[in-house]
Amino acid sequence: MTLIDTHAHLDMPQFEEDLDEVLARSRAKSISKVITIGTDISSSKKAISLTEKYDFVWAAVGIHPHDAKDFTKSTYSILKGLASHPKVVAIGEIGLDFYRDLSPHERQFYAFRSQINLARELGKPIVIHCREAASEVWEILKEEDGFSIGGVWHCFSGDLNLANACIKEGFLISIGGVVTFPKAERLREVVKEVSLDHILLETDAPFLAPVPMRGKRNEPSFLYFIAEEVARIKQKTIDEVAKITTKNAEHLFKFRY
Ligand SMILES: [Zn+2]
Ligand SMILES: [Zn+2]
């Protein structure tokens, strides 16, 4: 059995002390690949250097909506250069975040639109981050023809209508630790109704650790608990969940040098 953690932040200071051990534990829990996701230029560079250190680590590069205020024309060309690295499999995470609202909305729109176009230029899928901005994210993806590039709506927290609409456009939705939280009935409903063929799994480590590790630092090995919960909801074995979600991730991200 193999699982792919499609979204983690291994460059963050939470992993500075013990990343070797963290990744050894994840290997022991059948995690065959981890995609470490950039949030700004410096973390995107760190993500790439981690892919050079660890065979099974791959990277996405991009500017998170929190950092969109710093996105300029030169950011586009810097990202383009970084994305030419053979282990960069996606542009992300990109999108809109009106919950923490750390960048003015106009700057978030600009960075999001620019990076959709960068992904199209490079032929790489996009990793979408969205908090309290679903209709705006949807509108921009439509206007910029972002769905045609292919991608994933990470840490999906929308309702079944949004999930079905994304899937109809050819997108995947990614399920994280929130699915194990007692109050996440709506998300469990989405997982129950949506075919596994449209689902990816992720930890978003070091954030959002699943039950029974909730409140602790999250790490890729905890993906196992998320896969178990998805299997329970779908009334399938964890092996089936692993097989299909791994196939989905391989199909979207390619993982080719
Ligand atoms: Zn995110
Ligand atoms: Zn993230």
CSV table of C-alpha atoms and ligand atoms in Angstrom, one decimal:
chain,number,residue,atom,x,y,z
A,1,MET,CA,0.0,0.0,0.0
A,2,THR,CA,1.2,3.5,-0.8
A,3,LEU,CA,-0.2,6.9,0.1
A,4,ILE,CA,0.9,10.3,-1.3
A,5,ASP,CA,0.8,13.4,1.0
A,6,THR,CA,-0.1,15.9,-1.7
A,7,HIS,CA,0.2,19.0,0.5
A,8,ALA,CA,2.7,19.6,3.3
A,9,HIS,CA,5.0,22.5,4.4
A,10,LEU,CA,8.2,20.7,5.2
A,11,ASP,CA,10.2,23.9,5.0
A,12,MET,CA,8.5,25.4,8.0
A,13,PRO,CA,10.4,26.0,11.2
A,14,GLN,CA,8.3,23.3,13.0
A,15,PHE,CA,10.4,20.7,11.1
A,16,GLU,CA,13.8,22.3,11.5
A,17,GLU,CA,15.0,20.0,14.3
A,18,ASP,CA,13.8,16.6,13.2
A,19,LEU,CA,12.8,16.4,9.5
A,20,ASP,CA,14.9,13.2,8.9
A,21,GLU,CA,12.9,11.4,11.7
A,22,VAL,CA,9.6,12.9,10.5
A,23,LEU,CA,10.2,11.6,7.0
A,24,ALA,CA,11.5,8.2,8.2
A,25,ARG,CA,8.2,7.8,10.2
A,26,SER,CA,6.2,8.7,7.1
A,27,ARG,CA,8.1,6.1,5.0
A,28,ALA,CA,7.2,3.6,7.7
A,29,LYS,CA,3.5,4.5,7.3
A,30,SER,CA,3.5,3.8,3.6
A,31,ILE,CA,3.8,7.4,2.4
A,32,SER,CA,5.6,7.0,-0.9
A,33,LYS,CA,5.7,10.7,-1.8
A,34,VAL,CA,5.3,14.1,-0.2
A,35,ILE,CA,4.7,17.3,-2.1
A,36,THR,CA,6.1,20.3,-0.1
A,37,ILE,CA,4.2,23.5,-1.0
A,38,GLY,CA,5.7,26.9,-1.4
A,39,THR,CA,4.0,30.0,0.0
A,40,ASP,CA,6.5,32.7,-1.0
A,41,ILE,CA,9.7,32.9,-2.9
A,42,SER,CA,11.9,31.8,0.0
A,43,SER,CA,9.8,28.8,0.9
A,44,SER,CA,9.5,27.8,-2.7
A,45,LYS,CA,13.3,27.8,-2.9
A,46,LYS,CA,13.5,25.8,0.3
A,47,ALA,CA,11.0,23.4,-1.1
A,48,ILE,CA,13.1,22.8,-4.1
A,49,SER,CA,16.2,22.2,-2.0
A,50,LEU,CA,14.3,19.6,0.0
A,51,THR,CA,13.5,17.7,-3.2
A,52,GLU,CA,17.2,17.5,-3.9
A,53,LYS,CA,17.9,16.1,-0.5
A,54,TYR,CA,15.1,13.6,-0.4
A,55,ASP,CA,14.1,11.3,-3.4
A,56,PHE,CA,10.5,11.0,-2.4
A,57,VAL,CA,9.9,14.7,-1.8
A,58,TRP,CA,8.5,16.9,-4.7
A,59,ALA,CA,7.6,20.5,-4.7
A,60,ALA,CA,5.1,23.1,-5.7
A,61,VAL,CA,6.2,26.8,-6.1
A,62,GLY,CA,3.9,29.8,-5.7
A,63,ILE,CA,2.8,32.8,-3.7
A,64,HIS,CA,0.1,32.2,-1.0
A,65,PRO,CA,-2.7,34.8,-0.9
A,66,HIS,CA,-1.3,35.9,2.5
A,67,ASP,CA,1.9,37.1,0.7
A,68,ALA,CA,0.1,38.4,-2.4
A,69,LYS,CA,0.9,42.0,-1.3
A,70,ASP,CA,4.5,41.3,-2.4
A,71,PHE,CA,3.7,39.9,-5.8
A,72,THR,CA,5.2,42.0,-8.6
A,73,LYS,CA,6.1,41.5,-12.3
A,74,SER,CA,9.5,40.2,-11.3
A,75,THR,CA,7.9,37.6,-9.0
A,76,TYR,CA,6.4,36.0,-12.1
A,77,SER,CA,9.7,35.5,-13.8
A,78,ILE,CA,11.4,34.3,-10.5
A,79,LEU,CA,8.7,31.7,-10.1
A,80,LYS,CA,9.0,30.8,-13.7
A,81,GLY,CA,12.7,30.1,-13.2
A,82,LEU,CA,12.0,28.1,-10.1
A,83,ALA,CA,9.3,26.0,-11.7
A,84,SER,CA,11.7,24.9,-14.4
A,85,HIS,CA,13.3,22.6,-11.8
A,86,PRO,CA,12.4,19.0,-12.8
A,87,LYS,CA,10.9,18.1,-9.4
A,88,VAL,CA,8.4,21.0,-9.3
A,89,VAL,CA,5.1,19.4,-10.1
A,90,ALA,CA,2.7,22.2,-9.6
A,91,ILE,CA,2.1,26.0,-9.1
A,92,GLY,CA,0.8,26.6,-5.6
A,93,GLU,CA,-0.5,27.3,-3.3
A,94,ILE,CA,-2.4,30.1,-4.9
A,95,GLY,CA,-5.9,31.6,-4.4
A,96,LEU,CA,-7.8,33.9,-2.1
A,97,ASP,CA,-7.9,34.1,1.7
A,98,PHE,CA,-10.5,36.5,3.1
A,99,TYR,CA,-10.5,34.8,6.5
A,100,ARG,CA,-7.1,36.0,7.7
A,101,ASP,CA,-7.1,38.8,5.1
A,102,LEU,CA,-3.3,39.4,5.3
A,103,SER,CA,-3.1,41.0,1.8
A,104,PRO,CA,-5.5,43.6,0.2
A,105,HIS,CA,-8.1,41.8,-2.0
A,106,GLU,CA,-6.9,43.6,-5.2
A,107,ARG,CA,-3.4,42.3,-4.6
A,108,GLN,CA,-4.8,38.8,-4.0
A,109,PHE,CA,-6.7,38.9,-7.2
A,110,TYR,CA,-3.7,40.1,-9.2
A,111,ALA,CA,-1.3,37.4,-7.7
A,112,PHE,CA,-3.9,34.6,-8.3
A,113,ARG,CA,-4.7,35.6,-11.9
A,114,SER,CA,-1.0,36.0,-12.7
A,115,GLN,CA,-0.1,32.6,-11.3
A,116,ILE,CA,-3.0,30.8,-13.1
A,117,ASN,CA,-1.4,32.2,-16.3
A,118,LEU,CA,2.0,31.1,-15.2
A,119,ALA,CA,0.8,27.6,-14.7
A,120,ARG,CA,-0.8,27.6,-18.1
A,121,GLU,CA,2.4,28.9,-19.7
A,122,LEU,CA,4.3,26.1,-18.0
A,123,GLY,CA,1.8,23.3,-18.4
A,124,LYS,CA,1.7,22.6,-14.7
A,125,PRO,CA,-1.4,22.0,-12.5
A,126,ILE,CA,-2.5,24.5,-9.9
A,127,VAL,CA,-3.0,24.0,-6.1
A,128,ILE,CA,-5.8,26.2,-4.9
A,129,HIS,CA,-6.0,27.7,-1.4
A,130,CYS,CA,-9.4,29.2,-0.5
A,131,ARG,CA,-10.8,30.5,2.7
A,132,GLU,CA,-14.1,32.4,2.9
A,133,ALA,CA,-13.7,33.4,-0.8
A,134,ALA,CA,-15.3,30.4,-2.7
A,135,SER,CA,-17.4,32.4,-5.0
A,136,GLU,CA,-14.5,34.8,-5.9
A,137,VAL,CA,-12.1,31.9,-6.4
A,138,TRP,CA,-14.7,30.2,-8.6
A,139,GLU,CA,-15.2,33.4,-10.7
A,140,ILE,CA,-11.5,33.9,-11.3
A,141,LEU,CA,-11.0,30.3,-12.3
A,142,LYS,CA,-13.8,30.7,-14.8
A,143,GLU,CA,-12.6,34.1,-16.1
A,144,GLU,CA,-8.9,32.9,-16.5
A,145,ASP,CA,-9.9,29.5,-17.8
A,146,GLY,CA,-8.0,28.0,-14.9
A,147,PHE,CA,-10.0,24.8,-14.8
A,148,SER,CA,-8.7,23.7,-18.2
A,149,ILE,CA,-5.1,23.7,-16.7
A,150,GLY,CA,-6.1,21.0,-14.2
A,151,GLY,CA,-5.6,21.2,-10.5
A,152,VAL,CA,-6.8,20.6,-7.0
A,153,TRP,CA,-8.8,22.5,-4.5
A,154,HIS,CA,-6.7,21.8,-1.4
A,155,CYS,CA,-8.0,21.3,2.1
A,156,PHE,CA,-11.5,21.4,0.6
A,157,SER,CA,-14.1,22.7,3.0
A,158,GLY,CA,-17.0,23.6,0.7
A,159,ASP,CA,-20.4,22.0,0.4
A,160,LEU,CA,-21.4,19.2,-2.0
A,161,ASN,CA,-22.6,21.6,-4.7
A,162,LEU,CA,-19.2,23.3,-4.9
A,163,ALA,CA,-17.4,19.9,-4.8
A,164,ASN,CA,-19.6,18.6,-7.7
A,165,ALA,CA,-19.1,21.8,-9.7
A,166,CYS,CA,-15.3,21.6,-9.3
A,167,ILE,CA,-15.3,17.9,-10.4
A,168,LYS,CA,-17.5,18.7,-13.4
A,169,GLU,CA,-14.8,21.2,-14.4
A,170,GLY,CA,-12.2,18.4,-14.1
A,171,PHE,CA,-10.7,19.5,-10.8
A,172,LEU,CA,-9.9,17.3,-7.8
A,173,ILE,CA,-10.7,18.0,-4.2
A,174,SER,CA,-8.1,17.3,-1.5
A,175,ILE,CA,-9.2,16.0,1.9
A,176,GLY,CA,-7.2,16.8,5.0
A,177,GLY,CA,-7.3,16.2,8.8
A,178,VAL,CA,-10.5,18.3,9.2
A,179,VAL,CA,-12.5,15.3,7.9
A,180,THR,CA,-11.7,13.6,11.3
A,181,PHE,CA,-13.0,16.5,13.4
A,182,PRO,CA,-16.3,15.9,15.2
A,183,LYS,CA,-18.0,19.0,13.8
A,184,ALA,CA,-17.0,18.3,10.1
A,185,GLU,CA,-20.3,16.6,9.2
A,186,ARG,CA,-20.7,18.6,6.0
A,187,LEU,CA,-17.2,17.5,4.8
A,188,ARG,CA,-17.9,13.9,5.6
A,189,GLU,CA,-21.1,14.2,3.5
A,190,VAL,CA,-19.0,15.5,0.6
A,191,VAL,CA,-16.5,12.6,1.0
A,192,LYS,CA,-19.4,10.1,1.1
A,193,GLU,CA,-21.1,11.4,-2.0
A,194,VAL,CA,-18.1,12.2,-4.2
A,195,SER,CA,-16.4,9.3,-6.1
A,196,LEU,CA,-12.9,8.5,-4.9
A,197,ASP,CA,-11.8,9.1,-8.4
A,198,HIS,CA,-11.9,12.8,-7.7
A,199,ILE,CA,-10.2,12.8,-4.3
A,200,LEU,CA,-6.7,13.5,-3.1
A,201,LEU,CA,-5.3,13.2,0.4
A,202,GLU,CA,-3.1,15.7,2.2
A,203,THR,CA,-2.0,16.6,5.7
A,204,ASP,CA,-1.2,20.3,5.3
A,205,ALA,CA,1.5,19.6,7.9
A,206,PRO,CA,2.4,21.1,10.3
A,207,PHE,CA,-1.2,22.4,10.5
A,208,LEU,CA,-4.5,20.7,11.1
A,209,ALA,CA,-3.4,17.4,12.6
A,210,PRO,CA,-6.2,14.7,12.4
A,211,VAL,CA,-7.8,13.0,15.4
A,212,PRO,CA,-6.3,11.3,17.4
A,213,MET,CA,-3.3,13.7,17.0
A,214,ARG,CA,-5.4,16.8,16.9
A,215,GLY,CA,-3.7,19.8,18.5
A,216,LYS,CA,-0.2,18.4,17.9
A,217,ARG,CA,2.2,19.3,15.2
A,218,ASN,CA,0.9,17.5,12.1
A,219,GLU,CA,3.3,15.4,9.9
A,220,PRO,CA,3.0,13.3,6.8
A,221,SER,CA,2.8,10.0,8.7
A,222,PHE,CA,-0.5,11.2,10.1
A,223,LEU,CA,-1.9,10.9,6.6
A,224,TYR,CA,-2.7,7.4,7.6
A,225,PHE,CA,-5.4,8.5,10.0
A,226,ILE,CA,-7.0,10.6,7.2
A,227,ALA,CA,-7.0,7.7,4.8
A,228,GLU,CA,-8.5,5.5,7.5
A,229,GLU,CA,-11.4,8.0,8.1
A,230,VAL,CA,-12.0,8.3,4.3
A,231,ALA,CA,-12.1,4.5,4.1
A,232,ARG,CA,-14.6,4.4,7.0
A,233,ILE,CA,-16.9,7.0,5.4
A,234,LYS,CA,-16.7,5.3,1.9
A,235,GLN,CA,-17.0,1.8,3.5
A,236,LYS,CA,-14.0,0.6,1.6
A,237,THR,CA,-10.6,-0.8,2.8
A,238,ILE,CA,-7.7,1.6,3.4
A,239,ASP,CA,-5.9,-0.3,0.6
A,240,GLU,CA,-8.6,0.7,-1.9
A,241,VAL,CA,-8.5,4.3,-0.7
A,242,ALA,CA,-4.7,4.3,-1.0
A,243,LYS,CA,-4.7,2.8,-4.4
A,244,ILE,CA,-7.2,5.2,-6.0
A,245,THR,CA,-6.0,8.4,-4.4
A,246,THR,CA,-2.4,7.5,-5.2
A,247,LYS,CA,-3.4,6.9,-8.9
A,248,ASN,CA,-5.2,10.3,-8.9
A,249,ALA,CA,-2.1,12.1,-7.6
A,250,GLU,CA,0.2,10.3,-10.0
A,251,HIS,CA,-2.2,11.3,-12.9
A,252,LEU,CA,-2.4,15.0,-11.8
A,253,PHE,CA,1.2,15.7,-10.8
A,254,LYS,CA,3.0,13.2,-13.2
A,255,PHE,CA,6.2,13.0,-11.0
A,256,ARG,CA,8.6,12.8,-13.9
A,257,TYR,CA,12.1,14.1,-14.0
B,1,ZN,ZN,-3.7,26.4,2.1
B,2,ZN,ZN,-0.8,24.8,2.7
